[in-house]
Short mmCIF file of C-alpha atoms in Angstrom, two decimals:
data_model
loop_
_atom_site.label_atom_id
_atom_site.label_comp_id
_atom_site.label_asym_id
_atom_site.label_seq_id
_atom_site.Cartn_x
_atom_site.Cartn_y
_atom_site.Cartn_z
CA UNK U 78 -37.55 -83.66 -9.60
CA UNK U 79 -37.42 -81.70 -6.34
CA UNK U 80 -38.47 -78.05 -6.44
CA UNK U 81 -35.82 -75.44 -4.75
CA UNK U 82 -35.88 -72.15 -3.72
CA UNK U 83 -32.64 -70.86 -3.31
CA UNK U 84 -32.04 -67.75 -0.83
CA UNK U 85 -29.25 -65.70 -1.53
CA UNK U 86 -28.44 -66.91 -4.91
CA UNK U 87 -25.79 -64.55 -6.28
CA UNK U 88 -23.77 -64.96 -3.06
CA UNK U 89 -20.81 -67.43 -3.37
CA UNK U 90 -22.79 -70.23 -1.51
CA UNK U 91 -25.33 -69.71 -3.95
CA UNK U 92 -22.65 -69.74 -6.90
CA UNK U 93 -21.66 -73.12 -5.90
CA UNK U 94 -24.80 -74.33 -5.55
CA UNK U 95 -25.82 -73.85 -9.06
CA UNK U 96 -22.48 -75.57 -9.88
CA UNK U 97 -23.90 -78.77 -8.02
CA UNK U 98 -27.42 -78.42 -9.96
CA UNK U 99 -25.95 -77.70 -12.95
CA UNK U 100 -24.65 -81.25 -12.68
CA UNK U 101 -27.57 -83.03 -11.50
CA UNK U 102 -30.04 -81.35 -13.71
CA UNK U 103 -32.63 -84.47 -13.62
CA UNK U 104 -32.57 -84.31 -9.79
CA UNK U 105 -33.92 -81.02 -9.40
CA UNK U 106 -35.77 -77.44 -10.53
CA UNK U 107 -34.98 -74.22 -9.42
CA UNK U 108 -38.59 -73.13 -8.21
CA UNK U 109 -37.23 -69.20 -6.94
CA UNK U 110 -34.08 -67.12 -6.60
CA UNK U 111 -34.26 -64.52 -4.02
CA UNK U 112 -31.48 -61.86 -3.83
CA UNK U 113 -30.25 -58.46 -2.83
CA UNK U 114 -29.23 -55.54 -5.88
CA UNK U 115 -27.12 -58.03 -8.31
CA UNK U 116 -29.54 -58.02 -11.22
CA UNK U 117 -27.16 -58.93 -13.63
CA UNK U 118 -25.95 -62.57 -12.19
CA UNK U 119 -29.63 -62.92 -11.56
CA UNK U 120 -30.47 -62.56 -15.05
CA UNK U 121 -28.18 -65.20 -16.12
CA UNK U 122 -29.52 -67.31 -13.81
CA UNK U 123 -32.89 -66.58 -14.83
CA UNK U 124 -31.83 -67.37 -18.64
CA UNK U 125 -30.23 -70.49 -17.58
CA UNK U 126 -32.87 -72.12 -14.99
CA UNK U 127 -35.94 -70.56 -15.67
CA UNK U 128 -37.12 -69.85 -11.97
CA UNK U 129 -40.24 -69.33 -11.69
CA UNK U 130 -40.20 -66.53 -8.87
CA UNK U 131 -37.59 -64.01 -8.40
CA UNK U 132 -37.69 -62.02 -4.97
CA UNK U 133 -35.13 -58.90 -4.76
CA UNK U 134 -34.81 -57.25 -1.15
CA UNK U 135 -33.15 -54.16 -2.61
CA UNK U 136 -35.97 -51.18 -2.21
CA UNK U 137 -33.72 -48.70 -4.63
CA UNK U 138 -33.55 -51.75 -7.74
CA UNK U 139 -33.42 -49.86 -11.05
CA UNK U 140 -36.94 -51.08 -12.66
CA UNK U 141 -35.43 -50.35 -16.05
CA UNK U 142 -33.10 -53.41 -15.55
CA UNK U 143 -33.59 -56.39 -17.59
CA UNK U 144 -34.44 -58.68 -15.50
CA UNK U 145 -38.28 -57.76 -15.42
CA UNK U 146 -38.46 -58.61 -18.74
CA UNK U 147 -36.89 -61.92 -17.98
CA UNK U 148 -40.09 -63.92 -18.00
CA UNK U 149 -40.07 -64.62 -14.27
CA UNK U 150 -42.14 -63.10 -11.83
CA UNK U 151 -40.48 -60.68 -10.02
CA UNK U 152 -41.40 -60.06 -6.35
CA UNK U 153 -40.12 -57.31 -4.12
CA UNK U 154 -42.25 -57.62 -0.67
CA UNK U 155 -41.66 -59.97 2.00
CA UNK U 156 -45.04 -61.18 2.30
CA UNK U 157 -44.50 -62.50 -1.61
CA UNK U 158 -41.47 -64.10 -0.45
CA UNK U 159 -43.20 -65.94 2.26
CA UNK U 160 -45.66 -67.41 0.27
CA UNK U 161 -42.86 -68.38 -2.31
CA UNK U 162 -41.17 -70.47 0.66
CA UNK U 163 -44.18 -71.92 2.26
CA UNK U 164 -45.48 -73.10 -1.22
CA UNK U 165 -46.43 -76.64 -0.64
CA UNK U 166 -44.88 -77.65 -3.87
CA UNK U 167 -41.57 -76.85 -3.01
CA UNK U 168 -39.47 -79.15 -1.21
CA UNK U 169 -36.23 -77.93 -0.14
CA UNK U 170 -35.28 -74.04 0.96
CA UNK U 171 -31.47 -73.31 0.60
CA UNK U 172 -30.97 -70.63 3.41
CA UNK U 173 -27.50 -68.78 1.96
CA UNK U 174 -28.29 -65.14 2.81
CA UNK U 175 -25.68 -63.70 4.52
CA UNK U 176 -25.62 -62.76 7.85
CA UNK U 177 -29.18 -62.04 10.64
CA UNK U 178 -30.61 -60.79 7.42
CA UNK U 179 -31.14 -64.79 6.42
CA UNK U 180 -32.96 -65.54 9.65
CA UNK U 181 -36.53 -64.42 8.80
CA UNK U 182 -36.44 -66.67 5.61
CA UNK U 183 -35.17 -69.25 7.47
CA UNK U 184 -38.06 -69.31 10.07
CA UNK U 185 -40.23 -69.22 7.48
CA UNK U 186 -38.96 -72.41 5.58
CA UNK U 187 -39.33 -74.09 9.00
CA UNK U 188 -42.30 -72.78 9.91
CA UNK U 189 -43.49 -74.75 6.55
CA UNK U 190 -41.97 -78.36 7.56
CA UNK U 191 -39.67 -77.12 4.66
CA UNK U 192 -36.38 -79.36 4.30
CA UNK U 193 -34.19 -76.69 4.80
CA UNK U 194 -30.59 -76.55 3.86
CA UNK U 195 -28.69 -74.11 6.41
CA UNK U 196 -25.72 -72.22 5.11
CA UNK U 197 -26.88 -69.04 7.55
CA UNK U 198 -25.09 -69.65 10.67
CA UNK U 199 -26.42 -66.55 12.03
CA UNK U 200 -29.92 -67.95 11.86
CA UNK U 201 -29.29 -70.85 14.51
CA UNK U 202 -26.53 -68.70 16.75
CA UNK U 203 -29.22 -65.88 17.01
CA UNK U 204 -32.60 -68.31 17.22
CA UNK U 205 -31.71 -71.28 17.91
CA UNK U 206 -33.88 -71.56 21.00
CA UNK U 207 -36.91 -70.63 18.81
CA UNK U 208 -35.55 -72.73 15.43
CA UNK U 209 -35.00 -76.03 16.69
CA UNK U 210 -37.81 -76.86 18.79
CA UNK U 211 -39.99 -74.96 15.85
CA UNK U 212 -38.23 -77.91 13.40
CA UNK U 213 -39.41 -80.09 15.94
CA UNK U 214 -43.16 -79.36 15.96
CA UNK U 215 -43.07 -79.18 11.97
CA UNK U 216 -41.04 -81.58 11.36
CA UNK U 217 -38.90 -79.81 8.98
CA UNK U 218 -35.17 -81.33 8.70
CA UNK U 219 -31.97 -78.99 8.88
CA UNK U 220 -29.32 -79.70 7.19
CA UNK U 221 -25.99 -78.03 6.92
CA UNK U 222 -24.33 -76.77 4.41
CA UNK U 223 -21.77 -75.16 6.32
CA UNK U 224 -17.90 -77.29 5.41
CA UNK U 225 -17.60 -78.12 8.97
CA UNK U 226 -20.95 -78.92 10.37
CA UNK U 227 -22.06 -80.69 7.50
CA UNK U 228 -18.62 -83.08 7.66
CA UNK U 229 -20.47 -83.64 11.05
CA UNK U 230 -23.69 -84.48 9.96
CA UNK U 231 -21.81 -86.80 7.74
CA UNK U 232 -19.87 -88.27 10.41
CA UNK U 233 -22.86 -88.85 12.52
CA UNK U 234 -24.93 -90.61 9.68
CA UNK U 235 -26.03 -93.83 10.81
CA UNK U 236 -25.32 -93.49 14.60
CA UNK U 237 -28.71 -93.38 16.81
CA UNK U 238 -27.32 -91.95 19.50
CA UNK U 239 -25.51 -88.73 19.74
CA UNK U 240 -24.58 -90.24 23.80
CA UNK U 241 -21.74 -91.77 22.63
CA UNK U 242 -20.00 -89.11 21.46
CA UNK U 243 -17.01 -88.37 23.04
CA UNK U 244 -15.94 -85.08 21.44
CA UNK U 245 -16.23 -83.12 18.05
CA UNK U 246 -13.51 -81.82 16.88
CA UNK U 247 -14.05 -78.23 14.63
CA UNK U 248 -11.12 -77.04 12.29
CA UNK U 249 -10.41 -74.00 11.67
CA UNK U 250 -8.25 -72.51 8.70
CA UNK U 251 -6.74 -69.87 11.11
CA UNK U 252 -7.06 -67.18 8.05
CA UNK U 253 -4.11 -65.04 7.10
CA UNK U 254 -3.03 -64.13 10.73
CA UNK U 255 -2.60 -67.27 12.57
CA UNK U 256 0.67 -66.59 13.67
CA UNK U 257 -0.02 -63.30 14.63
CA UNK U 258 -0.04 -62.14 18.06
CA UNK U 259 -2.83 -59.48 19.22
CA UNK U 260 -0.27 -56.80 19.00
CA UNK U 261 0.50 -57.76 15.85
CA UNK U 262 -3.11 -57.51 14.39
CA UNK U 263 -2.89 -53.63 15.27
CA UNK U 264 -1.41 -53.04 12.15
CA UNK U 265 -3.41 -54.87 9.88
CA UNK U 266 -5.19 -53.43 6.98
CA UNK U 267 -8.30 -54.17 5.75
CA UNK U 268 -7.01 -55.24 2.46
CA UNK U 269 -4.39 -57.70 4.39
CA UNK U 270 -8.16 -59.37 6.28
CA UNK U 271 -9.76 -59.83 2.97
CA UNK U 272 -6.54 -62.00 1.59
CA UNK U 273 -7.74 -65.85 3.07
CA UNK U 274 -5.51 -68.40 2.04
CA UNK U 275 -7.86 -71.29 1.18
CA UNK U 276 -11.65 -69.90 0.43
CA UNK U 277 -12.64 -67.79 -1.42
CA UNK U 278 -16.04 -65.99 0.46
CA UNK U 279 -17.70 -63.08 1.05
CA UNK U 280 -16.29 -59.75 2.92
CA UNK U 281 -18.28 -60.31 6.13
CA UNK U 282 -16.91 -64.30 6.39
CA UNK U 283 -13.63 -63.49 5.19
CA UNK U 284 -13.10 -60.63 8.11
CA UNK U 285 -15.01 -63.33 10.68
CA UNK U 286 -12.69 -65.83 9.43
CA UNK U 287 -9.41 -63.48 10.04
CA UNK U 288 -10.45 -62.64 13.85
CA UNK U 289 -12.07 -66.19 14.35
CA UNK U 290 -15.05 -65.21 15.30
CA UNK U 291 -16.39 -67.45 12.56
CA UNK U 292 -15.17 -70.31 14.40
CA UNK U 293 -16.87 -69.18 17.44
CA UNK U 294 -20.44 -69.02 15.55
CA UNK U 295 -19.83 -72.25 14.22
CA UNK U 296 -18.88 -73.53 18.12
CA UNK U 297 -22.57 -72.50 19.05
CA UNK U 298 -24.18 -73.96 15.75
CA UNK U 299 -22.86 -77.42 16.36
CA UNK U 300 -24.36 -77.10 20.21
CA UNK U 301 -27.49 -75.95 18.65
CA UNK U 302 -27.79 -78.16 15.96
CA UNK U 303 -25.89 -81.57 17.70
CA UNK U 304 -27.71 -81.15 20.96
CA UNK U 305 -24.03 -81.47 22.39
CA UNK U 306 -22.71 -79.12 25.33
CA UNK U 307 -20.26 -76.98 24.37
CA UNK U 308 -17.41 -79.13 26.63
CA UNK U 309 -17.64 -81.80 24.06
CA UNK U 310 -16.68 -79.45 20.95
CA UNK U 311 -12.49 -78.91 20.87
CA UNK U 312 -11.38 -76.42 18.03
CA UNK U 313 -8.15 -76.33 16.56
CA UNK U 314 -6.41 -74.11 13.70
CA UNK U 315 -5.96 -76.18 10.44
CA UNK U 316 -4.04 -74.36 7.54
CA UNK U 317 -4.86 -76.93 4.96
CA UNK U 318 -8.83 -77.12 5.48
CA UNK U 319 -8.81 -80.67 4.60
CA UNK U 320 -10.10 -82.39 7.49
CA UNK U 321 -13.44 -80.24 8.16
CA UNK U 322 -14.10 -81.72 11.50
CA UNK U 323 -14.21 -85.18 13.29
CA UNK U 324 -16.13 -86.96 16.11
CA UNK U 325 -14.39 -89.36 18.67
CA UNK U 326 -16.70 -91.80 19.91
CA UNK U 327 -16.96 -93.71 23.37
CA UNK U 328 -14.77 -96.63 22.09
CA UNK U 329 -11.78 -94.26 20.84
CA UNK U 330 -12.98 -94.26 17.32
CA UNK U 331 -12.75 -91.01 15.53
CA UNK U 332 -14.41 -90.31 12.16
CA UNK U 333 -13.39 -87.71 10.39
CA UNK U 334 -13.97 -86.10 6.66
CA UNK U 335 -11.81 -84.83 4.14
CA UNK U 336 -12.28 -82.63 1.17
CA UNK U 337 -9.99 -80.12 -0.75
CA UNK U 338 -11.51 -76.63 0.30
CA UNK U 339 -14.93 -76.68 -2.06
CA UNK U 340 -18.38 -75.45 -0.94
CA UNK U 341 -19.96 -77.49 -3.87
CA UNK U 342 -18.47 -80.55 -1.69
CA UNK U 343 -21.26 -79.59 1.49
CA UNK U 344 -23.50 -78.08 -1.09
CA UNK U 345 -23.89 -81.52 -2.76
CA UNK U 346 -23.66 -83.93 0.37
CA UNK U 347 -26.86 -82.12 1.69
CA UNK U 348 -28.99 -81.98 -1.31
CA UNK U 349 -28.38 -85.34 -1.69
CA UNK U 350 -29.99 -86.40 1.93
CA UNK U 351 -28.12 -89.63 1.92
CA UNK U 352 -27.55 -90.18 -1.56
CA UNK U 353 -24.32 -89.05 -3.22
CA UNK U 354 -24.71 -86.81 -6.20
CA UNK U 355 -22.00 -86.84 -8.40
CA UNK U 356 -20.20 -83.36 -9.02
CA UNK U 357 -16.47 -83.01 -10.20
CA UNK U 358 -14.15 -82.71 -7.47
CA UNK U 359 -10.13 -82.44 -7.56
CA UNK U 360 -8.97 -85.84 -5.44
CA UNK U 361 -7.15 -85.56 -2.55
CA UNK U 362 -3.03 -86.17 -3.10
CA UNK U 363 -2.59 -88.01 0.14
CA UNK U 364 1.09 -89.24 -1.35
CA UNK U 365 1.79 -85.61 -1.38
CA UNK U 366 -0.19 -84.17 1.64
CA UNK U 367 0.80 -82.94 4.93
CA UNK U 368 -1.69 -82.26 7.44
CA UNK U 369 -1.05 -80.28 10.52
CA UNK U 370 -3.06 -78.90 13.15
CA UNK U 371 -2.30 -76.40 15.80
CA UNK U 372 -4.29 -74.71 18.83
CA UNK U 373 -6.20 -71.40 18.74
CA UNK U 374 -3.86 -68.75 18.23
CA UNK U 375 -2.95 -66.88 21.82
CA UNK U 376 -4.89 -63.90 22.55
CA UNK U 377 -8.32 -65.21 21.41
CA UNK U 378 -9.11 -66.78 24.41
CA UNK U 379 -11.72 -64.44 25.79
CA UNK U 380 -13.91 -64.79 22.23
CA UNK U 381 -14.25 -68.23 22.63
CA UNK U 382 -14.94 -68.05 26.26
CA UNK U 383 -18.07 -65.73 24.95
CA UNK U 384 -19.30 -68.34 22.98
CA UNK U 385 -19.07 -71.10 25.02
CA UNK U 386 -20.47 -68.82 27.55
CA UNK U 387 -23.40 -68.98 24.83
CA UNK U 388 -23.72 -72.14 24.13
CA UNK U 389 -24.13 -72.52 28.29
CA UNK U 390 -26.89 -70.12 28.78
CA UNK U 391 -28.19 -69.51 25.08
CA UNK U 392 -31.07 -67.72 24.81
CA UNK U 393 -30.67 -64.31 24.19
CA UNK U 394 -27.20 -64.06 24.68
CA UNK U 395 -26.81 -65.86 20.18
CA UNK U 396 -28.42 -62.92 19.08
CA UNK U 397 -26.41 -60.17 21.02
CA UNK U 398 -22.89 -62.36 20.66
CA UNK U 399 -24.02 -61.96 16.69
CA UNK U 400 -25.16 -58.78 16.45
CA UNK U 401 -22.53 -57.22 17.87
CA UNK U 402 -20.17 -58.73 15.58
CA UNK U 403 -22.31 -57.92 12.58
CA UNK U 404 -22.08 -54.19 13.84
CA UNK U 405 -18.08 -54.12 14.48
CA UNK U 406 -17.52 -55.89 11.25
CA UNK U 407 -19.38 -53.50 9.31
CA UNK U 408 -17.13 -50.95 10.93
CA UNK U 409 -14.31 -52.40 9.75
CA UNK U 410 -15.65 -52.77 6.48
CA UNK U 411 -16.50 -49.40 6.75
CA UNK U 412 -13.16 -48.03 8.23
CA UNK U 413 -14.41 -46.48 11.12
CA UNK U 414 -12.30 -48.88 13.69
CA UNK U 415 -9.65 -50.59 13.34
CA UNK U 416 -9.27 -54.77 12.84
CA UNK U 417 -8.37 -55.23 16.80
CA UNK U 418 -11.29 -52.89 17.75
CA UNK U 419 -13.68 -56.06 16.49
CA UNK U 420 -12.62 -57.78 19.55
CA UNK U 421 -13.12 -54.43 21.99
CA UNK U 422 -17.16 -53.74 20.14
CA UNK U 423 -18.02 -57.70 20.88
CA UNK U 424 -16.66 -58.03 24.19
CA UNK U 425 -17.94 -54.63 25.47
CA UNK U 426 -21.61 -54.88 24.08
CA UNK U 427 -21.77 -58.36 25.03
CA UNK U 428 -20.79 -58.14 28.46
CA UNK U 429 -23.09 -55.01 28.66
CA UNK U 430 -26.32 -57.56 28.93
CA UNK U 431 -28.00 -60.53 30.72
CA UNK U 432 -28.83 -63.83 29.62
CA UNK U 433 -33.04 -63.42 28.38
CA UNK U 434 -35.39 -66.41 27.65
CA UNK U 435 -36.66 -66.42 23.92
CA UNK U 436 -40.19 -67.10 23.52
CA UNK U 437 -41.24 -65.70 20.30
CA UNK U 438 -39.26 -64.79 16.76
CA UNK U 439 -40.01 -61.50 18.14
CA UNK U 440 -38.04 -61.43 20.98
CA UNK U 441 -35.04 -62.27 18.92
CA UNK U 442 -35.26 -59.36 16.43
CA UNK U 443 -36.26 -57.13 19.29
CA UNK U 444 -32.85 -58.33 21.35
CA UNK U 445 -30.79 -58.11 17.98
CA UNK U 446 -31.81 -54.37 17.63
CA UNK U 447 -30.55 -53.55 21.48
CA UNK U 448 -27.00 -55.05 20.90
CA UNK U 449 -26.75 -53.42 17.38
CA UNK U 450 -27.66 -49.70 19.57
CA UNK U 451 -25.42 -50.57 21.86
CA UNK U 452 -22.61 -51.74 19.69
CA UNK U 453 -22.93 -48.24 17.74
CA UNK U 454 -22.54 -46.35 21.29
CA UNK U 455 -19.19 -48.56 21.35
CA UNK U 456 -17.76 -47.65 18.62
#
């Protein structure tokens, strides 16, 4: 039995993650939980696997709630949560909180040589320079839960050498306006960004799925995480989401993997670490499939050019590129701009600042605080 802790837990990666344990119950315990302010899908987790720890990062919880009569101990400072990761019993940390807030965790777990299962993008765009050579020195393993760069990992299994690698080829849905053109998107509504027509996720994915900027995280993860430059990773929209990605070797042969659109699919590829778990799964049709792919919409051009311009320099320039899309999508959320205004807040805060070397954890929270200020101004 391996011992989990499981960040984010009432978020939908965490959902579908208890769907995979739930069927592999003799493979594994759920050690912790840690979450934000939904006590009650925390309590019925806590009735139905017994964790051990519970950490909740809300400050303003109700203490009246339920849940701290649950039987678990319930832990509201970070320096509790630490300790709960960096517990030598526990063997793998599932990162899942969304968003920079996940990166702190996520250090932690690799500080600790932890096997750490990444669905927190933002953690390796933002820190990658500090991250990877920290997994390194610790010898803790990413893995990746995200659809695309774990059909990667999975593509990759068994090859020594990522120096035959021709390219890597990232799908992307294309969201609900994929055959919209930039003028276009100036009338969109917020409810129209939250409609995506294969996943179902969280607000803050959803809207970074809808502009693409998801796609441009994930552009820098796979650099980060691949050791690849960014000239060998092609994108292209993909309205089914059945192919996740695929990697064309030296010799012309191109691998690629195919799921219908389920996180538990990802989910239970990486807890597995090279076994396959069995979960249930609705089979691909491929009598009855068409698959189609088409390039990045017009318009988003300069959006990718930031992030490849990223994945060239890195450093500091993860955590401002994320930061200031954090900012403008909260703003959205928020309605204080308008969908096409994402674009404007990104482009203008990131093109307000040089590329900085990262040396410390430090630095990175220190540079995602500047773009956030500077973000606000723009808006």
């Amino acid at each position: 039995m391996k011992n989990i802790v499981l960040l984010g837990a009432t978020g939908s990666i965490g959902s579908s993650t208890l769907n995979v344990l739930r069927q592999n119950k003799e493979a594994f315990t759920l050690n912790a939980i840690a979450l934000n302010q939904n006590l009650d899908v925390a309590l019925e987790i806590i009735q139905e696997f017994n964790p051990e720890h519970v950490f909740i990062s809300d400050k303003n919880i109700n203490t009246e709630h339920p849940i701290f009569s649950s039987g678990s101990k319930i832990l509201t400072c970070l320096e509790d949560l630490k300790v709960v990761i960096q517990n030598p019993a526990v063997e793998i940390v599932i990162s899942a909180i969304s968003g920079f807030a996940g990166l702190q965790s996520s250090y932690w777990a690799i500080e600790a040589g932890k096997i750490t299962l990444i669905a927190n993008k933002e953690s390796i765009v933002s820190a990658g320079d500090i991250l990877i050579p920290l997994a390194a020195q610790t010898k803790a393993k990413i893995i990746p839960v995200d659809s695309e760069h774990n059909a990667i990992y999975q593509c990759l299994l068994g090859e020594k050498d990522t120096s035959a690698i021709s390219t890597i080829l990232i799908t992307a849905s294309g969201g609900p306006f994929r055959k919209l053109s930039m003028r276009d998107l100036e009338a969109v509504s917020l409810q129209d960004a939250l409609q995506h027509p294969t996943w179902q996720m969280g607000a803050k994915i959803t809207i970074d799925s809808a502009t693409l900027m998801n796609k441009c995280l994930e552009l820098i993860e796979a650099c980060y995480l691949f050791n690849l430059p960014e000239s060998k990773i092609e994108v292209a929209t993909h309205p089914q989401s059945i192919i996740h990605s695929m990697v064309t070797y030296q010799d012309g042969s191109t691998i690629a993997q195919l799921s219908n659109p389920s996180m538990e699919v990802p989910i239970a590829n990486a807890l597995g670490m090279g076994d396959r778990l069995p979960i249930k799964f609705t089979v691909l049709d491929f009598s009855a499939m068409s698959l189609t792919f088409e390039p990045i919409p017009a318009g988003r051009e300069a959006i990718f050019e930031m992030a490849r311009e990223v994945c060239r320099q890195k450093g500091s320039l993860g955590a401002i590129f994320n930061a200031a899309n954090e900012k403008a999508v909260q703003a959205f959320l928020d309605n204080e701009i308008s969908f096409i205004n994402i674009y404007e807040v990104v482009e203008r805060t990131f093109n307000h600042f040089s590329c900085s070397k990262l040396t410390t954890i430090e630095d990175v929270f220190d540079y995602d605080r500047q773009a956030r200020i500077q973000a606000e101004k723009v808006i």
